[in-house]
Amino acid sequence: MVPLNLLPDEKTADYIVTGEWAQYAYKELAKIGKKGNIAASSEADGFTHIPERSTWKLTNGAAYVHYTSNNTIYGTQFRELPDFGGSVAVCDMSSDFLSRPFDVTKFGVVYAGAQKNAGPAGATIVIIRKDLMEKPASKILPTMLNYKSIADKDSMLNTPPCYSIYICGLVFKWIENIGGLAKMDERNKKKAGFIYDAIDRSNGFYKGFAATRDRSLMNITFKLPSPELDEEFVKSAAAKDMIGLKGYRTVGGIRASVYNAHPLEGAEKLAQLMDEFCKSH
Amino acid sequence: MVPLNLLPDEKTADYIVTGEWAQYAYKELAKIGKKGNIAASSEADGFTHIPERSTWKLTNGAAYVHYTSNNTIYGTQFRELPDFGGSVAVCDMSSDFLSRPFDVTKFGVVYAGAQKNAGPAGATIVIIRKDLMEKPASKILPTMLNYKSIADKDSMLNTPPCYSIYICGLVFKWIENIGGLAKMDERNKKKAGFIYDAIDRSNGFYKGFAATRDRSLMNITFKLPSPELDEEFVKSAAAKDMIGLKGYRTVGGIRASVYNAHPLEGAEKLAQLMDEFCKSH
């Protein structure tokens, strides 16, 4: 939807490719007859890090620069808001939206599927600068993909996914009751901290997949000394009611996802198991 | 999605325009650079009926003929499966899907939003003939609108609206337990029958909006002798816990929607109120 609405056929847009979803977003351009430029990519390094800002090659006059703030598969995250060099910033915030405060005025578009931190799958949240949707960039644009048409009808162009939206509302209230996004950030840093600390004090038994400075607070990826040990670790965790720890098939190893809803205790318990497992193996 | 996937730019498609949703579908063609032909329309008569099959002007070599099987606003319905004259039939079955049996082999595409008879808003069910999606008709086609891309990933191209799908599954089981679509059709005929009978025995006090032969079993639309009486009737019904009876703003009057989930008793109770209100006014 972003290029159909924001990117005129004769212009280009910059893409920072830091993982599979970022790459899908870039590859989609060709399918809709648009042109884009990979301004930075960590693909050659297996997406183990976020390309340093100094290496980005932004295009003069690009319609926008698109990036994915958290990469669920690789466990990397933009820990700080990058300097967009005057470009309109478009962020796929699907997997870390609501996990920390962010300055919404720095963005042209923020979009996020509800299913990580906001509510049940089915709803997608879009925050867009009004002037950017006034005149859609594409002549061929189905109404259901037209931001302005949707906004003009207060997001009720079609019958909206009421249940997902209702639960998102309850989640927003829960976050406010807890103390807002600043508190949520504090909790998430603490949760991820338990697990990263266990990696770091293991003397190399656990190897973090992501570069230290780009470690995600949402998805913590690491490997044990062998795939057999990875498997044994997953089984040990399951025996203690900790499931879903197998890494994504293209990366392997272990992935611990600690989204907003994950309790502090769960992360602490996993870290304890990591210490024990390291000692006994 | 239908024209983007099925209608090449150089071809045309036929549209039977029987209400607002049918018209939206036709008007959407221009927004995506496609050409269509209104093969039949009841707009000049205020959408009070379904154009008789003998008046349809189907185009030779059209990619498909599109129609809306039930018109929620006007309360009309295709009570029988039309003869498509060899054209590929595409049906928006959103508001009467699962309300009665239908011969799926007669259709190229059937699509239906879940929110009437199948489950909570958020999911849309599409039944498509495999050969029709093999080669999408448009070169400019976002992946999320490409039937084949979605089918190739078993409808999990993106995270699907799990809750809506889960509840649809429960509804399917409920329908099977009740006795299937034939039984559902029998129930729906009985429910609508209560209310249409009350209209017909009122000696013109209640005037049905739809032509008798095209009366919808899902949405029953009628008017009282004056807008004031319409309003009084809505209030009387509300006092007996029957709500949502105000007609759509462009039609006025009363609209009783009796989708699958509506109990027989509710329709019977409304018919009783209609008899009483007629007698006392």
XYZ file of C-alpha atoms in Angstrom:
562
model
C 0.000 0.000 0.000
C 2.851 2.418 0.769
C 4.305 2.587 -2.778
C 0.847 2.571 -4.404
C -0.102 5.608 -2.343
C 3.211 7.449 -1.970
C 5.473 6.551 -4.882
C 4.777 8.072 -8.334
C 5.856 5.820 -11.255
C 8.592 8.241 -12.347
C 10.201 8.553 -8.910
C 12.152 6.129 -6.749
C 12.116 5.187 -3.075
C 14.935 4.022 -0.788
C 14.800 0.705 1.073
C 16.935 -0.418 4.003
C 16.997 -4.212 3.730
C 17.605 -5.812 7.119
C 15.641 -9.061 6.882
C 12.910 -11.009 5.126
C 10.031 -8.580 5.645
C 12.139 -5.608 4.580
C 13.106 -7.563 1.475
C 9.486 -8.504 0.688
C 8.613 -4.818 0.864
C 11.384 -3.977 -1.613
C 10.589 -6.856 -3.986
C 6.920 -5.898 -4.058
C 7.835 -2.729 -5.994
C 8.546 -4.667 -9.181
C 5.160 -6.408 -8.952
C 3.325 -3.109 -9.060
C 5.451 -1.387 -11.691
C 7.406 0.867 -9.328
C 11.116 1.563 -9.003
C 13.146 1.399 -5.807
C 16.707 1.540 -4.600
C 18.370 -0.558 -1.920
C 20.062 2.200 0.061
C 21.594 -0.266 2.516
C 21.474 -4.000 3.097
C 22.943 -6.509 5.518
C 21.983 -9.495 3.363
C 25.620 -10.292 2.477
C 26.287 -10.744 6.214
C 23.248 -12.974 6.712
C 21.225 -10.131 8.236
C 23.208 -10.351 11.462
C 23.220 -6.577 11.922
C 21.636 -3.259 10.959
C 23.737 -1.413 8.339
C 25.462 1.529 9.965
C 23.886 4.857 9.105
C 27.150 6.135 7.574
C 26.939 3.412 4.887
C 23.406 4.245 3.689
C 23.210 5.600 0.143
C 20.022 7.644 0.175
C 18.734 8.947 -3.165
C 18.235 12.651 -3.671
C 14.556 13.296 -4.284
C 13.385 9.815 -3.289
C 9.689 9.666 -2.346
C 10.569 8.065 0.992
C 12.959 5.766 2.839
C 11.431 2.492 4.065
C 12.774 0.364 6.890
C 11.663 -2.392 9.251
C 12.330 -1.426 12.848
C 12.587 -4.974 14.221
C 13.504 -8.164 12.401
C 11.740 -11.095 14.033
C 13.633 -13.864 12.239
C 17.160 -12.557 12.827
C 16.587 -10.839 16.140
C 17.949 -7.445 15.147
C 16.395 -4.075 15.876
C 16.984 -0.403 15.201
C 17.670 0.486 18.831
C 17.753 4.211 18.065
C 15.741 6.272 15.606
C 17.976 6.679 12.541
C 18.700 10.060 10.960
C 16.643 10.027 7.770
C 18.593 12.865 6.162
C 15.465 14.850 5.371
C 13.731 11.943 3.610
C 10.170 10.972 4.457
C 10.498 7.996 6.824
C 8.224 4.992 6.353
C 8.503 2.311 9.006
C 7.140 -1.218 9.169
C 6.848 -1.321 12.945
C 4.860 -4.581 13.001
C 7.015 -6.385 15.511
C 7.995 -3.623 17.945
C 5.089 -1.165 17.770
C 3.968 -0.275 21.331
C 7.096 -1.861 22.807
C 8.721 1.544 23.515
C 7.992 5.254 23.052
C 8.737 6.769 19.640
C 8.522 10.274 18.235
C 5.668 9.986 15.763
C 6.444 13.422 14.277
C 9.632 12.003 12.724
C 7.648 9.664 10.459
C 5.667 9.978 7.254
C 4.054 6.564 7.695
C 4.174 3.986 10.466
C 2.348 0.721 9.901
C 2.046 -2.331 12.111
C 0.114 -5.582 11.994
C -1.690 -5.925 15.309
C -0.575 -9.465 16.037
C 2.662 -8.874 17.963
C 2.065 -6.245 20.648
C -1.359 -4.745 19.911
C -3.982 -7.466 19.607
C -5.239 -10.416 17.557
C -4.280 -10.816 13.891
C -6.681 -9.199 11.442
C -6.187 -5.498 12.121
C -3.325 -3.348 10.865
C -2.601 0.036 12.394
C -1.477 2.850 10.081
C -0.314 6.288 11.218
C 0.148 8.574 8.225
C 0.899 12.262 7.791
C -2.255 13.818 6.327
C -0.507 15.597 3.457
C 0.995 12.303 2.252
C -2.363 10.716 1.562
C -4.097 13.715 -0.006
C -3.204 12.761 -3.560
C -2.444 9.066 -4.093
C 0.572 8.505 -6.335
C -0.979 5.764 -8.503
C -3.730 6.116 -11.060
C -4.504 2.421 -10.795
C -5.422 2.072 -7.147
C -8.135 -0.202 -5.761
C -10.280 1.680 -3.233
C -9.487 -0.867 -0.537
C -5.778 0.020 -0.829
C -6.315 3.794 -0.888
C -5.312 5.366 2.453
C -7.401 8.470 1.791
C -10.555 6.500 0.942
C -10.169 4.521 4.155
C -9.440 7.618 6.279
C -12.355 9.517 4.716
C -14.666 6.777 5.986
C -13.105 6.705 9.478
C -11.580 3.279 8.756
C -15.044 1.853 8.068
C -14.946 1.705 4.283
C -15.815 -1.963 4.654
C -17.021 -3.678 7.807
C -13.851 -3.523 9.939
C -12.426 -6.481 11.934
C -14.374 -5.446 15.051
C -13.084 -8.105 17.426
C -9.412 -7.401 16.660
C -10.000 -3.665 17.061
C -11.883 -4.151 20.328
C -9.079 -6.241 21.829
C -6.479 -3.685 20.637
C -8.474 -1.103 22.613
C -8.232 -3.253 25.744
C -4.486 -3.683 25.176
C -4.042 0.111 24.838
C -5.770 0.526 28.208
C -3.606 -2.207 29.758
C -0.469 -0.405 28.559
C -1.728 2.895 29.973
C -2.533 1.247 33.297
C 0.931 -0.280 33.486
C 2.477 3.153 33.049
C 2.552 3.747 29.307
C 5.185 3.049 26.683
C 8.109 4.265 28.805
C 7.266 1.640 31.415
C 6.758 -0.970 28.694
C 10.222 -0.161 27.325
C 11.698 -0.553 30.808
C 9.985 -3.964 31.211
C 11.116 -5.103 27.762
C 14.730 -4.079 28.418
C 14.642 -6.005 31.680
C 13.135 -9.111 30.034
C 15.583 -9.188 27.127
C 18.367 -8.324 29.582
C 17.828 -11.559 31.535
C 18.376 -13.618 28.404
C 21.189 -11.597 26.816
C 23.031 -11.654 30.159
C 22.744 -15.449 30.208
C 24.248 -15.543 26.703
C 27.058 -13.191 27.680
C 28.069 -15.013 30.869
C 28.111 -18.441 29.140
C 31.714 -18.052 27.884
C 30.657 -18.677 24.300
C 28.417 -21.694 25.005
C 25.504 -19.626 23.696
C 26.361 -17.559 20.597
C 24.084 -14.598 19.908
C 23.096 -14.326 16.256
C 22.699 -10.536 16.183
C 25.518 -8.018 16.477
C 25.572 -6.816 20.093
C 24.651 -3.197 19.334
C 21.660 -4.256 17.190
C 20.194 -6.844 19.560
C 16.401 -6.940 19.450
C 14.401 -6.499 22.638
C 11.589 -8.532 21.085
C 13.296 -11.585 19.589
C 16.454 -13.029 21.067
C 18.308 -15.382 18.725
C 21.234 -17.605 19.663
C 22.851 -20.941 18.989
C 24.323 -23.656 21.143
C 27.582 -25.423 20.155
C 25.724 -27.928 17.921
C 22.282 -28.435 16.330
C 21.916 -31.508 18.566
C 22.382 -29.342 21.656
C 19.928 -26.780 20.204
C 17.381 -29.569 20.006
C 18.123 -30.854 23.474
C 17.795 -27.326 24.863
C 14.378 -26.875 23.188
C 13.262 -30.159 24.790
C 14.561 -29.159 28.241
C 12.676 -25.880 27.968
C 9.468 -27.629 26.869
C 9.741 -29.866 29.933
C 9.552 -26.674 31.987
C 6.549 -25.325 29.984
C 8.596 -22.974 27.821
C 7.630 -23.548 24.190
C 8.044 -21.936 20.768
C 11.798 -21.639 21.211
C 12.929 -23.288 17.979
C 14.581 -20.742 15.675
C 13.171 -19.892 12.243
C 14.156 -22.557 9.690
C 16.480 -20.280 7.694
C 18.441 -19.308 10.820
C 18.201 -22.363 13.063
C 19.205 -22.324 16.720
C 16.955 -20.794 19.349
C 14.603 -17.815 19.178
C 13.018 -16.452 22.337
C 10.249 -13.972 21.549
C 9.419 -11.718 24.474
C 6.713 -9.388 23.176
C 4.853 -7.034 25.520
C 2.502 -9.777 26.715
C 5.353 -12.047 27.796
C 5.799 -11.871 31.592
C 9.075 -10.879 33.263
C 9.048 -14.198 35.104
C 9.084 -16.144 31.830
C 12.280 -14.443 30.693
C 13.892 -14.914 34.097
C 12.976 -18.599 34.079
C 14.482 -19.084 30.619
C 17.710 -17.380 31.728
C 17.900 -19.732 34.724
C 17.480 -22.748 32.463
C 20.216 -21.366 30.194
C 22.615 -21.122 33.138
C 21.803 -24.653 34.326
C 21.973 -26.155 30.835
C 25.322 -24.469 30.169
C 26.749 -25.769 33.443
C 25.533 -29.355 32.874
C 26.721 -29.511 29.241
C -9.661 -8.441 -6.526
C -11.916 -10.164 -9.086
C -11.158 -7.837 -12.041
C -7.462 -7.555 -11.115
C -7.163 -11.341 -11.251
C -9.706 -12.278 -13.946
C -10.165 -9.347 -16.317
C -7.427 -8.546 -18.873
C -7.212 -4.841 -19.783
C -8.350 -5.452 -23.356
C -11.446 -7.467 -22.416
C -14.709 -6.513 -20.739
C -16.845 -8.023 -17.998
C -20.610 -7.935 -17.459
C -22.167 -6.560 -14.284
C -25.725 -7.036 -13.044
C -26.416 -3.948 -10.940
C -29.061 -4.644 -8.304
C -28.005 -2.414 -5.419
C -25.223 -0.427 -3.787
C -22.662 -3.208 -3.403
C -23.204 -4.393 -6.971
C -22.712 -0.819 -8.121
C -19.541 -0.360 -6.068
C -18.159 -3.480 -7.729
C -18.919 -2.043 -11.185
C -17.586 1.447 -10.383
C -14.361 -0.018 -9.034
C -13.398 -1.079 -12.581
C -12.686 2.498 -13.650
C -10.395 2.995 -10.637
C -8.164 0.141 -11.702
C -8.124 0.880 -15.449
C -10.524 -1.887 -16.467
C -13.588 -1.875 -18.715
C -16.996 -3.254 -17.840
C -20.521 -3.369 -19.146
C -23.747 -3.037 -17.184
C -25.623 -6.003 -18.626
C -28.713 -5.291 -16.521
C -29.697 -2.812 -13.834
C -32.708 -2.042 -11.686
C -31.363 1.356 -10.608
C -34.029 3.267 -12.590
C -36.668 1.494 -10.481
C -34.882 2.247 -7.209
C -33.485 -1.278 -6.975
C -36.884 -2.676 -5.998
C -36.367 -5.827 -8.030
C -33.883 -8.116 -9.782
C -33.812 -7.488 -13.560
C -35.506 -10.402 -15.344
C -33.077 -12.742 -17.013
C -34.659 -12.104 -20.445
C -33.613 -8.422 -20.239
C -29.901 -9.079 -19.544
C -27.554 -8.019 -22.335
C -24.539 -10.250 -21.852
C -21.422 -9.485 -23.900
C -19.985 -12.120 -26.181
C -16.506 -13.005 -24.941
C -16.816 -11.184 -21.618
C -14.334 -12.410 -18.995
C -17.175 -13.040 -16.551
C -20.590 -11.889 -15.363
C -20.666 -10.453 -11.832
C -23.725 -10.253 -9.606
C -24.644 -9.808 -5.947
C -26.931 -12.601 -4.806
C -28.598 -10.677 -1.976
C -29.021 -6.921 -1.584
C -29.060 -6.037 2.108
C -30.196 -2.437 1.741
C -33.136 -3.064 -0.611
C -34.112 -6.523 0.568
C -33.982 -8.231 -2.794
C -32.399 -11.575 -3.593
C -31.767 -13.844 -6.534
C -34.092 -16.605 -5.333
C -33.003 -18.975 -8.091
C -29.618 -19.490 -9.700
C -29.699 -17.460 -12.943
C -28.752 -18.938 -16.304
C -25.359 -17.373 -17.044
C -25.535 -18.190 -20.766
C -22.139 -19.870 -20.749
C -20.361 -16.930 -19.081
C -18.119 -17.453 -16.071
C -20.272 -16.545 -13.057
C -18.785 -14.427 -10.292
C -20.975 -13.925 -7.261
C -20.662 -11.595 -4.298
C -22.464 -13.887 -1.858
C -21.526 -11.840 1.235
C -25.029 -11.537 2.640
C -26.574 -14.919 1.869
C -23.589 -17.302 1.822
C -24.398 -20.385 3.966
C -28.086 -19.423 4.107
C -29.079 -22.111 1.572
C -27.489 -24.829 -0.564
C -25.959 -23.772 -3.879
C -24.309 -25.632 -6.709
C -20.707 -24.513 -6.453
C -19.840 -26.070 -9.825
C -21.896 -23.376 -11.577
C -19.544 -20.629 -10.419
C -16.143 -19.323 -11.428
C -15.757 -17.318 -8.220
C -17.868 -16.995 -5.090
C -16.734 -14.531 -2.458
C -18.313 -13.597 0.849
C -17.349 -11.448 3.800
C -17.723 -13.572 6.929
C -19.743 -11.065 8.912
C -23.306 -12.022 7.935
C -23.699 -15.775 8.224
C -20.216 -17.206 8.714
C -18.471 -15.476 11.595
C -16.946 -12.232 12.886
C -15.857 -9.497 10.471
C -12.257 -9.751 9.343
C -12.254 -12.887 7.216
C -13.471 -13.178 3.637
C -14.176 -16.562 2.081
C -13.272 -17.067 -1.580
C -14.127 -20.158 -3.640
C -12.419 -19.991 -7.020
C -12.045 -22.394 -9.916
C -8.369 -23.353 -10.030
C -7.892 -22.588 -13.735
C -9.153 -19.026 -13.238
C -6.350 -18.107 -10.881
C -3.495 -19.812 -12.675
C -2.499 -16.714 -14.650
C -3.598 -13.403 -13.107
C -4.989 -10.978 -15.690
C -3.109 -7.894 -14.472
C 0.595 -7.192 -14.675
C 0.318 -4.672 -11.881
C -0.974 -6.787 -9.044
C 0.029 -6.450 -5.388
C 0.818 -9.875 -3.908
C -1.809 -9.402 -1.210
C -4.495 -9.145 -3.922
C -3.243 -12.111 -5.960
C -5.526 -15.138 -5.510
C -2.822 -17.548 -6.650
C -0.200 -16.155 -4.267
C -2.653 -16.531 -1.390
C -3.743 -20.048 -2.426
C -0.129 -21.156 -2.922
C 0.514 -20.287 0.727
C -2.651 -22.049 1.983
C -4.224 -18.670 2.800
C -1.331 -17.875 5.147
C 0.596 -15.440 2.963
C 0.359 -13.036 5.892
C -0.698 -13.901 9.426
C -4.395 -14.647 8.873
C -7.234 -13.311 11.073
C -7.118 -16.401 13.292
C -9.983 -15.532 15.609
C -12.434 -14.868 12.762
C -11.393 -18.092 11.046
C -11.714 -20.080 14.270
C -15.231 -18.813 14.909
C -16.185 -19.518 11.257
C -15.104 -23.107 11.924
C -17.424 -23.301 14.934
C -20.269 -21.858 12.833
C -19.674 -24.468 10.101
C -19.984 -27.188 12.749
C -23.142 -25.581 14.142
C -24.696 -25.586 10.665
C -23.738 -29.226 10.156
C -25.199 -30.148 13.540
C -28.459 -28.375 12.700
C -28.790 -30.448 9.532
C -26.724 -28.596 6.949
C -27.585 -25.921 4.422
C -30.881 -27.538 3.344
C -32.131 -27.297 6.930
C -30.779 -23.740 7.184
C -32.715 -22.810 4.040
C -35.882 -24.321 5.530
C -35.386 -22.303 8.749
C -34.685 -19.115 6.834
C -37.786 -19.541 4.657
C -39.872 -20.060 7.776
C -38.398 -17.000 9.521
C -38.836 -14.656 6.548
C -42.269 -16.235 5.965
C -43.533 -15.063 9.373
C -42.714 -11.461 8.511
C -43.742 -11.449 4.837
C -47.056 -13.050 5.843
C -47.629 -10.224 8.335
C -47.002 -7.718 5.541
C -49.342 -9.521 3.179
C -52.261 -9.846 5.624
C -52.067 -6.155 6.661
C -54.243 -4.944 3.756
C -51.583 -2.509 2.586
C -50.743 -1.075 6.045
C -47.229 -2.509 5.571
C -45.860 -2.033 2.063
C -43.024 -4.359 1.078
C -40.172 -2.556 -0.695
C -39.057 -5.490 -2.852
C -40.997 -7.020 -5.732
C -42.721 -10.127 -4.367
C -40.832 -12.637 -6.519
C -37.443 -11.133 -5.542
C -38.046 -10.919 -1.797
C -34.912 -11.560 0.243
C -34.923 -14.242 2.922
C -32.182 -12.331 4.749
C -33.397 -8.722 4.828
C -37.085 -7.857 4.880
C -37.784 -4.245 3.949
C -41.138 -2.499 4.276
C -42.779 0.817 5.049
C -45.712 1.906 7.179
C -48.178 4.532 5.926
C -45.961 7.439 7.142
C -42.390 8.092 8.358
C -43.923 8.986 11.752
C -45.522 5.556 11.989
C -42.231 3.952 10.888
C -40.594 5.668 13.827
C -43.335 4.708 16.264
C -43.097 1.097 15.097
C -39.324 1.042 15.684
C -39.944 2.347 19.221
C -42.651 -0.232 19.932
C -40.312 -2.978 18.785
C -37.449 -1.642 20.915
C -39.781 -1.723 23.948
C -40.067 -5.475 23.297
C -36.281 -5.902 22.917
C -36.315 -5.968 19.113
C -33.687 -3.542 17.866
C -31.853 -2.608 14.658
C -35.102 -2.309 12.698
C -34.619 1.152 11.203
C -34.239 0.944 7.420
C -31.058 2.078 5.673
C -31.017 5.869 5.292
C -31.386 5.870 1.489
C -34.480 3.620 1.650
C -36.116 4.537 4.954
C -38.888 2.472 6.515
C -38.150 -0.760 8.329
C -35.527 -3.429 7.685
C -35.643 -6.718 9.541
C -32.460 -8.725 9.061
C -32.880 -12.396 9.835
C -29.496 -13.952 9.111
C -28.759 -17.566 10.055
C -28.037 -16.679 13.680
C -31.404 -15.001 14.169
C -33.772 -17.360 16.040
C -37.145 -18.446 14.670
C -38.797 -17.028 17.782
C -37.478 -13.541 17.029
C -39.121 -13.499 13.604
C -42.371 -14.859 15.033
C -42.368 -12.217 17.781
C -41.839 -9.438 15.229
C -44.730 -10.729 13.099
C -46.967 -10.709 16.189
C -46.015 -7.109 16.927
C -46.748 -6.212 13.294
C -50.244 -7.688 13.585
C -50.939 -5.851 16.857
C -49.504 -2.553 15.659
C -51.532 -2.740 12.447
C -54.737 -3.410 14.388
C -54.132 -0.569 16.878
C -53.169 1.994 14.227
